[in-house]
């Protein structure tokens, strides 16, 4: 989907709509097969590892959040731009436009700690917070957060 990687010249390349077409076709096919209430999607429009970047990741994320509403999927899980491979970078509230655009359950990930997660939910910036790395490193995380 990212313009710095997708160099196709057919119906799956070029414009933002074309670059997102393949993913949306898959979402539609899976939703039709098993029901949209059983489908979720994780997107990392801000990720920049392995030179896989987009010139306008916010536009990409917002386009996908809006486009996914057509299918009524259960959730959209997005990753904040504030996390890199080695360190946390502050970039607060970057997913808010996508959260507002998406009609289903919205999950946010990206270097959250307990305090950040509580605030994100309290401020309605997300429905759920995902603690991937933190949970993998601390299998007892629910007890620690209690």
XYZ file of N, CA and C in Angstrom:
438
model
N 0.809 -1.196 0.000
C 0.000 0.000 0.000
C 0.858 1.268 0.000
N 2.082 1.168 0.471
C 2.930 2.355 0.605
C 3.553 2.752 -0.727
N 3.490 4.035 -1.017
C 3.927 4.523 -2.326
C 5.428 4.406 -2.571
N 6.221 4.288 -1.528
C 7.663 4.148 -1.707
C 8.068 2.704 -2.003
N 7.120 1.783 -1.901
C 7.383 0.365 -2.134
C 6.600 -0.145 -3.335
N 5.358 0.275 -3.446
C 4.486 -0.198 -4.516
C 4.801 0.568 -5.801
N 5.486 -0.103 -6.704
C 5.825 0.546 -7.975
C 5.060 -0.061 -9.149
N 3.934 -0.671 -8.831
C 3.110 -1.279 -9.880
C 2.497 -0.202 -10.771
N 2.190 -0.588 -11.987
C 1.579 0.339 -12.936
C 0.201 -0.136 -13.378
N -0.301 -1.197 -12.749
C -1.621 -1.720 -13.097
C -2.674 -1.182 -12.130
N -3.798 -1.862 -12.012
C -4.892 -1.389 -11.154
C -4.573 -1.473 -9.664
N -3.417 -2.034 -9.302
C -3.009 -2.126 -7.903
C -1.846 -1.191 -7.570
N -1.553 -0.253 -8.415
C -0.461 0.677 -8.175
C -0.848 2.090 -8.558
N 0.025 3.020 -8.211
C -0.205 4.419 -8.576
C -0.966 5.176 -7.508
N -2.242 5.403 -7.715
C -3.048 6.212 -6.793
C -3.224 5.509 -5.448
N -3.567 6.280 -4.455
C -3.830 5.729 -3.125
C -4.922 4.670 -3.190
N -5.984 4.958 -3.902
C -7.088 4.006 -4.028
C -6.616 2.693 -4.647
N -5.816 2.779 -5.678
C -5.314 1.568 -6.330
C -4.374 0.786 -5.419
N -3.513 1.487 -4.696
C -2.572 0.808 -3.810
C -3.283 0.093 -2.669
N -4.442 0.565 -2.271
C -5.211 -0.050 -1.187
C -6.187 -1.107 -1.696
N -6.388 -1.168 -2.969
C -7.385 -2.057 -3.579
C -7.214 -3.519 -3.168
N -6.000 -4.051 -3.222
C -5.767 -5.465 -2.936
C -6.212 -5.825 -1.519
N -5.810 -5.023 -0.550
C -6.195 -5.284 0.844
C -7.710 -5.224 0.999
N -8.336 -4.245 0.393
C -9.791 -4.115 0.506
C -10.511 -5.267 -0.185
N -9.967 -5.757 -1.278
C -10.563 -6.925 -1.935
C -10.463 -8.162 -1.046
N -9.348 -8.309 -0.349
C -9.192 -9.433 0.579
C -10.169 -9.302 1.737
N -10.264 -8.117 2.318
C -11.205 -7.891 3.419
C -12.622 -8.233 2.978
N -13.009 -7.779 1.811
C -14.354 -8.060 1.306
C -14.576 -9.563 1.137
N -13.621 -10.254 0.558
C -13.762 -11.695 0.331
C -13.860 -12.459 1.647
N -13.018 -12.121 2.605
C -13.046 -12.804 3.901
C -14.339 -12.485 4.639
N -14.753 -11.230 4.643
C -16.003 -10.845 5.310
C -17.195 -11.560 4.688
N -17.208 -11.686 3.384
C -18.298 -12.400 2.716
C -18.299 -13.882 3.064
N -17.135 -14.440 3.282
C -17.012 -15.871 3.560
C -17.351 -16.219 5.010
N -16.836 -15.452 5.962
C -17.009 -15.824 7.377
C -17.837 -14.824 8.175
N -18.185 -13.708 7.584
C -18.948 -12.674 8.278
C -18.044 -11.558 8.765
N -18.453 -10.332 8.512
C -17.644 -9.162 8.874
C -17.407 -9.064 10.372
N -18.331 -9.604 11.167
C -18.190 -9.540 12.623
C -17.044 -10.412 13.135
N -16.419 -11.173 12.246
C -15.292 -12.026 12.618
C -13.996 -11.571 11.949
N -14.011 -10.366 11.404
C -12.851 -9.871 10.659
C -12.288 -8.625 11.332
N -10.971 -8.602 11.451
C -10.253 -7.434 11.936
C -9.013 -7.243 11.091
N -8.446 -6.062 11.142
C -7.274 -5.766 10.322
C -6.306 -4.908 11.118
N -5.028 -5.255 11.019
C -3.976 -4.442 11.634
C -3.233 -3.714 10.523
N -3.041 -2.425 10.715
C -2.309 -1.597 9.759
C -1.240 -0.786 10.481
N -0.128 -0.605 9.819
C 0.970 0.201 10.354
C 1.394 1.237 9.313
N 0.534 2.204 9.026
C 0.866 3.163 7.967
C 2.099 4.008 8.277
N 2.423 4.167 9.560
C 3.556 5.006 9.945
C 4.865 4.228 10.046
N 4.809 2.910 9.961
C 6.015 2.092 10.102
C 7.022 2.450 9.020
N 8.286 2.468 9.414
C 9.324 2.853 8.455
C 10.505 1.886 8.457
N 10.276 0.666 8.859
C 11.376 -0.298 8.862
C 11.587 -0.881 7.468
N 12.804 -1.311 7.202
C 13.185 -1.918 5.927
C 12.854 -1.011 4.733
N 12.981 0.294 4.941
C 12.718 1.275 3.883
C 11.315 1.165 3.300
N 10.404 0.684 4.098
C 9.005 0.527 3.680
C 8.220 1.704 4.249
N 8.205 2.811 3.514
C 7.565 4.031 4.002
C 6.547 4.538 2.988
N 5.725 5.448 3.450
C 4.775 6.128 2.575
C 5.025 7.623 2.695
N 4.862 8.346 1.617
C 5.103 9.787 1.640
C 4.064 10.526 2.478
N 2.884 9.925 2.678
C 1.843 10.541 3.488
C 1.110 9.449 4.274
N 1.745 8.933 5.340
C 1.141 7.830 6.083
C -0.186 8.185 6.744
N -0.353 9.438 7.138
C -1.622 9.843 7.741
C -2.757 9.715 6.727
N -2.515 10.152 5.499
C -3.527 10.038 4.450
C -3.835 8.568 4.160
N -2.811 7.740 4.123
C -2.995 6.306 3.894
C -3.852 5.691 4.996
N -3.512 5.969 6.247
C -4.281 5.427 7.366
C -5.715 5.912 7.379
N -5.906 7.179 7.103
C -7.252 7.750 7.093
C -8.079 7.182 5.943
N -7.472 7.029 4.790
C -8.187 6.438 3.658
C -8.650 5.025 4.005
N -7.755 4.231 4.573
C -8.112 2.851 4.909
C -9.183 2.803 5.996
N -9.085 3.644 7.000
C -10.096 3.659 8.063
C -11.474 3.944 7.481
N -11.558 4.908 6.599
C -12.836 5.226 5.954
C -13.297 4.111 5.026
N -12.388 3.584 4.221
C -12.746 2.550 3.246
C -13.225 1.274 3.926
N -12.666 0.936 5.065
C -13.040 -0.295 5.768
C -14.455 -0.231 6.331
N -14.985 0.957 6.539
C -16.357 1.088 7.045
C -17.366 0.419 6.124
N -17.087 0.395 4.854
C -17.987 -0.224 3.870
C -18.259 -1.691 4.197
N -17.293 -2.355 4.816
C -17.396 -3.795 5.049
C -17.894 -4.139 6.445
N -17.959 -3.171 7.335
C -18.479 -3.403 8.675
C -17.664 -4.383 9.498
N -16.335 -4.377 9.318
C -15.507 -5.327 10.063
C -15.506 -4.992 11.550
N -15.153 -5.981 12.348
C -15.216 -5.849 13.798
C -14.241 -4.812 14.342
N -12.986 -4.901 13.898
C -12.012 -3.973 14.471
C -10.945 -3.558 13.472
N -10.339 -2.426 13.791
C -9.165 -1.922 13.090
C -8.096 -1.682 14.146
N -6.954 -2.308 13.966
C -5.834 -2.235 14.904
C -4.721 -1.463 14.206
N -4.364 -0.309 14.752
C -3.337 0.526 14.114
C -2.191 0.791 15.078
N -1.017 1.008 14.494
C 0.195 1.222 15.273
C 0.616 2.686 15.181
N 0.845 3.274 16.341
C 1.299 4.665 16.439
C 2.650 4.842 15.752
N 2.940 6.033 15.270
C 4.256 6.285 14.691
C 5.322 6.501 15.750
N 4.938 6.493 17.008
C 5.892 6.821 18.060
C 6.800 5.668 18.448
N 6.617 4.518 17.839
C 7.463 3.388 18.195
C 8.388 3.072 17.027
N 9.648 2.860 17.328
C 10.612 2.424 16.327
C 11.194 1.108 16.815
N 12.121 0.579 16.093
C 12.702 -0.700 16.462
C 13.385 -0.641 17.823
N 13.973 0.497 18.155
C 14.803 0.558 19.353
C 14.350 1.545 20.422
N 13.511 2.463 20.091
C 13.178 3.484 21.073
C 11.772 4.017 20.873
N 11.294 4.670 21.918
C 9.976 5.292 21.880
C 10.145 6.752 21.456
N 9.343 7.180 20.518
C 9.383 8.553 20.021
C 8.029 9.184 20.320
N 8.019 10.351 20.902
C 6.756 10.990 21.253
C 6.076 11.583 20.023
N 4.848 11.175 19.809
C 4.031 11.676 18.707
C 2.577 11.460 19.127
N 2.110 12.190 20.123
C 0.806 11.906 20.712
C -0.366 12.182 19.777
N -1.380 11.385 19.958
C -2.678 11.583 19.306
C -2.643 11.437 17.784
N -1.670 10.780 17.241
C -1.550 10.675 15.788
C -2.612 9.796 15.150
N -3.186 8.868 15.918
C -4.203 7.978 15.364
C -5.620 8.519 15.533
N -5.773 9.642 16.174
C -7.108 10.186 16.448
C -7.948 10.357 15.178
N -7.417 10.893 14.091
C -8.259 11.012 12.888
C -8.759 9.657 12.379
N -7.917 8.633 12.457
C -8.328 7.303 12.012
C -9.372 6.724 12.950
N -9.181 6.954 14.233
C -10.127 6.470 15.236
C -11.502 7.099 15.003
N -11.508 8.389 14.728
C -12.774 9.087 14.484
C -13.434 8.619 13.192
N -12.632 8.267 12.207
C -13.169 7.863 10.903
C -13.732 6.446 10.906
N -13.153 5.556 11.711
C -13.549 4.150 11.678
C -14.758 3.911 12.574
N -15.751 3.189 12.062
C -17.001 2.976 12.793
C -16.988 1.790 13.747
N -16.033 0.893 13.610
C -15.983 -0.293 14.466
C -15.104 -0.060 15.681
N -14.712 -1.149 16.313
C -13.820 -1.097 17.471
C -12.414 -0.742 16.997
N -11.802 0.214 17.679
C -10.478 0.698 17.294
C -9.463 0.297 18.353
N -8.383 -0.343 17.914
C -7.298 -0.757 18.792
C -6.047 0.019 18.425
N -5.317 0.482 19.434
C -4.078 1.220 19.195
C -2.921 0.498 19.870
N -1.791 0.482 19.202
C -0.562 -0.106 19.733
C 0.579 0.858 19.458
N 1.702 0.602 20.113
C 2.870 1.421 19.807
C 3.564 1.999 21.013
N 4.103 1.161 21.860
C 4.914 1.646 22.965
C 4.143 2.181 24.153
N 2.895 1.808 24.289
C 2.103 2.269 25.430
C 2.590 1.616 26.715
N 2.586 2.387 27.787
C 2.737 1.812 29.116
C 1.367 1.892 29.788
N 1.280 1.474 31.026
C -0.012 1.442 31.716
C -0.671 2.823 31.725
N 0.089 3.823 32.118
C -0.436 5.188 32.224
C -0.910 5.713 30.861
N -0.087 5.533 29.828
C -0.463 5.972 28.472
C -1.752 5.303 28.015
N -1.862 3.998 28.279
C -3.039 3.247 27.855
C -4.309 3.714 28.538
N -4.221 3.919 29.836
C -5.384 4.402 30.591
C -5.826 5.760 30.049
N -4.874 6.636 29.810
C -5.205 7.970 29.286
C -5.794 7.904 27.883
N -5.244 7.053 27.035
C -5.747 6.944 25.658
C -7.209 6.520 25.646
N -7.568 5.581 26.503
C -8.960 5.128 26.573
C -9.838 6.201 27.217
N -9.362 6.789 28.306
C -10.138 7.819 29.002
C -10.414 9.026 28.103
N -9.466 9.353 27.236
C -9.606 10.496 26.328
C -10.264 10.107 25.005
N -10.770 8.883 24.933
C -11.490 8.373 23.758
C -10.629 8.383 22.491
N -9.312 8.196 22.652
C -8.430 8.107 21.493
C -8.386 6.692 20.932
N -8.903 5.734 21.672
C -8.960 4.344 21.239
C -9.981 3.612 22.094
N -10.437 2.472 21.602
C -11.321 1.623 22.400
C -10.511 0.662 23.258
N -9.445 0.138 22.687
C -8.578 -0.823 23.372
C -7.127 -0.481 23.075
N -6.244 -0.817 24.023
C -4.812 -0.621 23.841
C -4.158 -1.991 23.767
N -3.247 -2.144 22.825
C -2.538 -3.405 22.633
C -1.127 -3.254 23.192
N -0.755 -4.194 24.038
C 0.568 -4.188 24.665
C 1.378 -5.373 24.152
N 1.844 -5.328 22.930
C 2.556 -6.449 22.330
C 3.882 -6.757 22.984
N 4.869 -5.910 22.772
C 6.217 -6.155 23.310
C 6.209 -6.213 24.827
N 5.492 -5.303 25.443
C 5.455 -5.259 26.902
C 4.882 -6.549 27.470
N 3.846 -7.084 26.831
C 3.244 -8.332 27.301
C 4.166 -9.523 27.046
N 4.810 -9.559 25.892
C 5.741 -10.654 25.609
C 6.885 -10.687 26.612
N 7.359 -9.532 27.013
C 8.452 -9.450 27.978
C 7.983 -9.681 29.407
N 6.689 -9.523 29.647
C 6.126 -9.639 30.996
C 4.824 -10.420 30.937
N 4.881 -11.755 30.913
C 3.655 -12.550 30.806
C 2.660 -12.297 31.938
N 3.144 -11.747 33.037
C 2.269 -11.434 34.169
C 1.766 -9.990 34.110
N 1.801 -9.390 32.950
C 1.424 -7.982 32.797
C 0.048 -7.653 33.370
N -0.984 -8.479 33.149
C -2.282 -8.146 33.753
C -2.209 -8.004 35.277
N -1.424 -8.842 35.920
C -1.265 -8.730 37.382
C -0.508 -7.458 37.744
N 0.500 -7.127 36.972
C 1.271 -5.910 37.238
C 0.419 -4.658 37.059
N -0.476 -4.692 36.085
C -1.329 -3.540 35.813
C -2.495 -3.426 36.787
N -2.826 -4.498 37.462
C -3.998 -4.507 38.362
C -3.798 -3.597 39.550
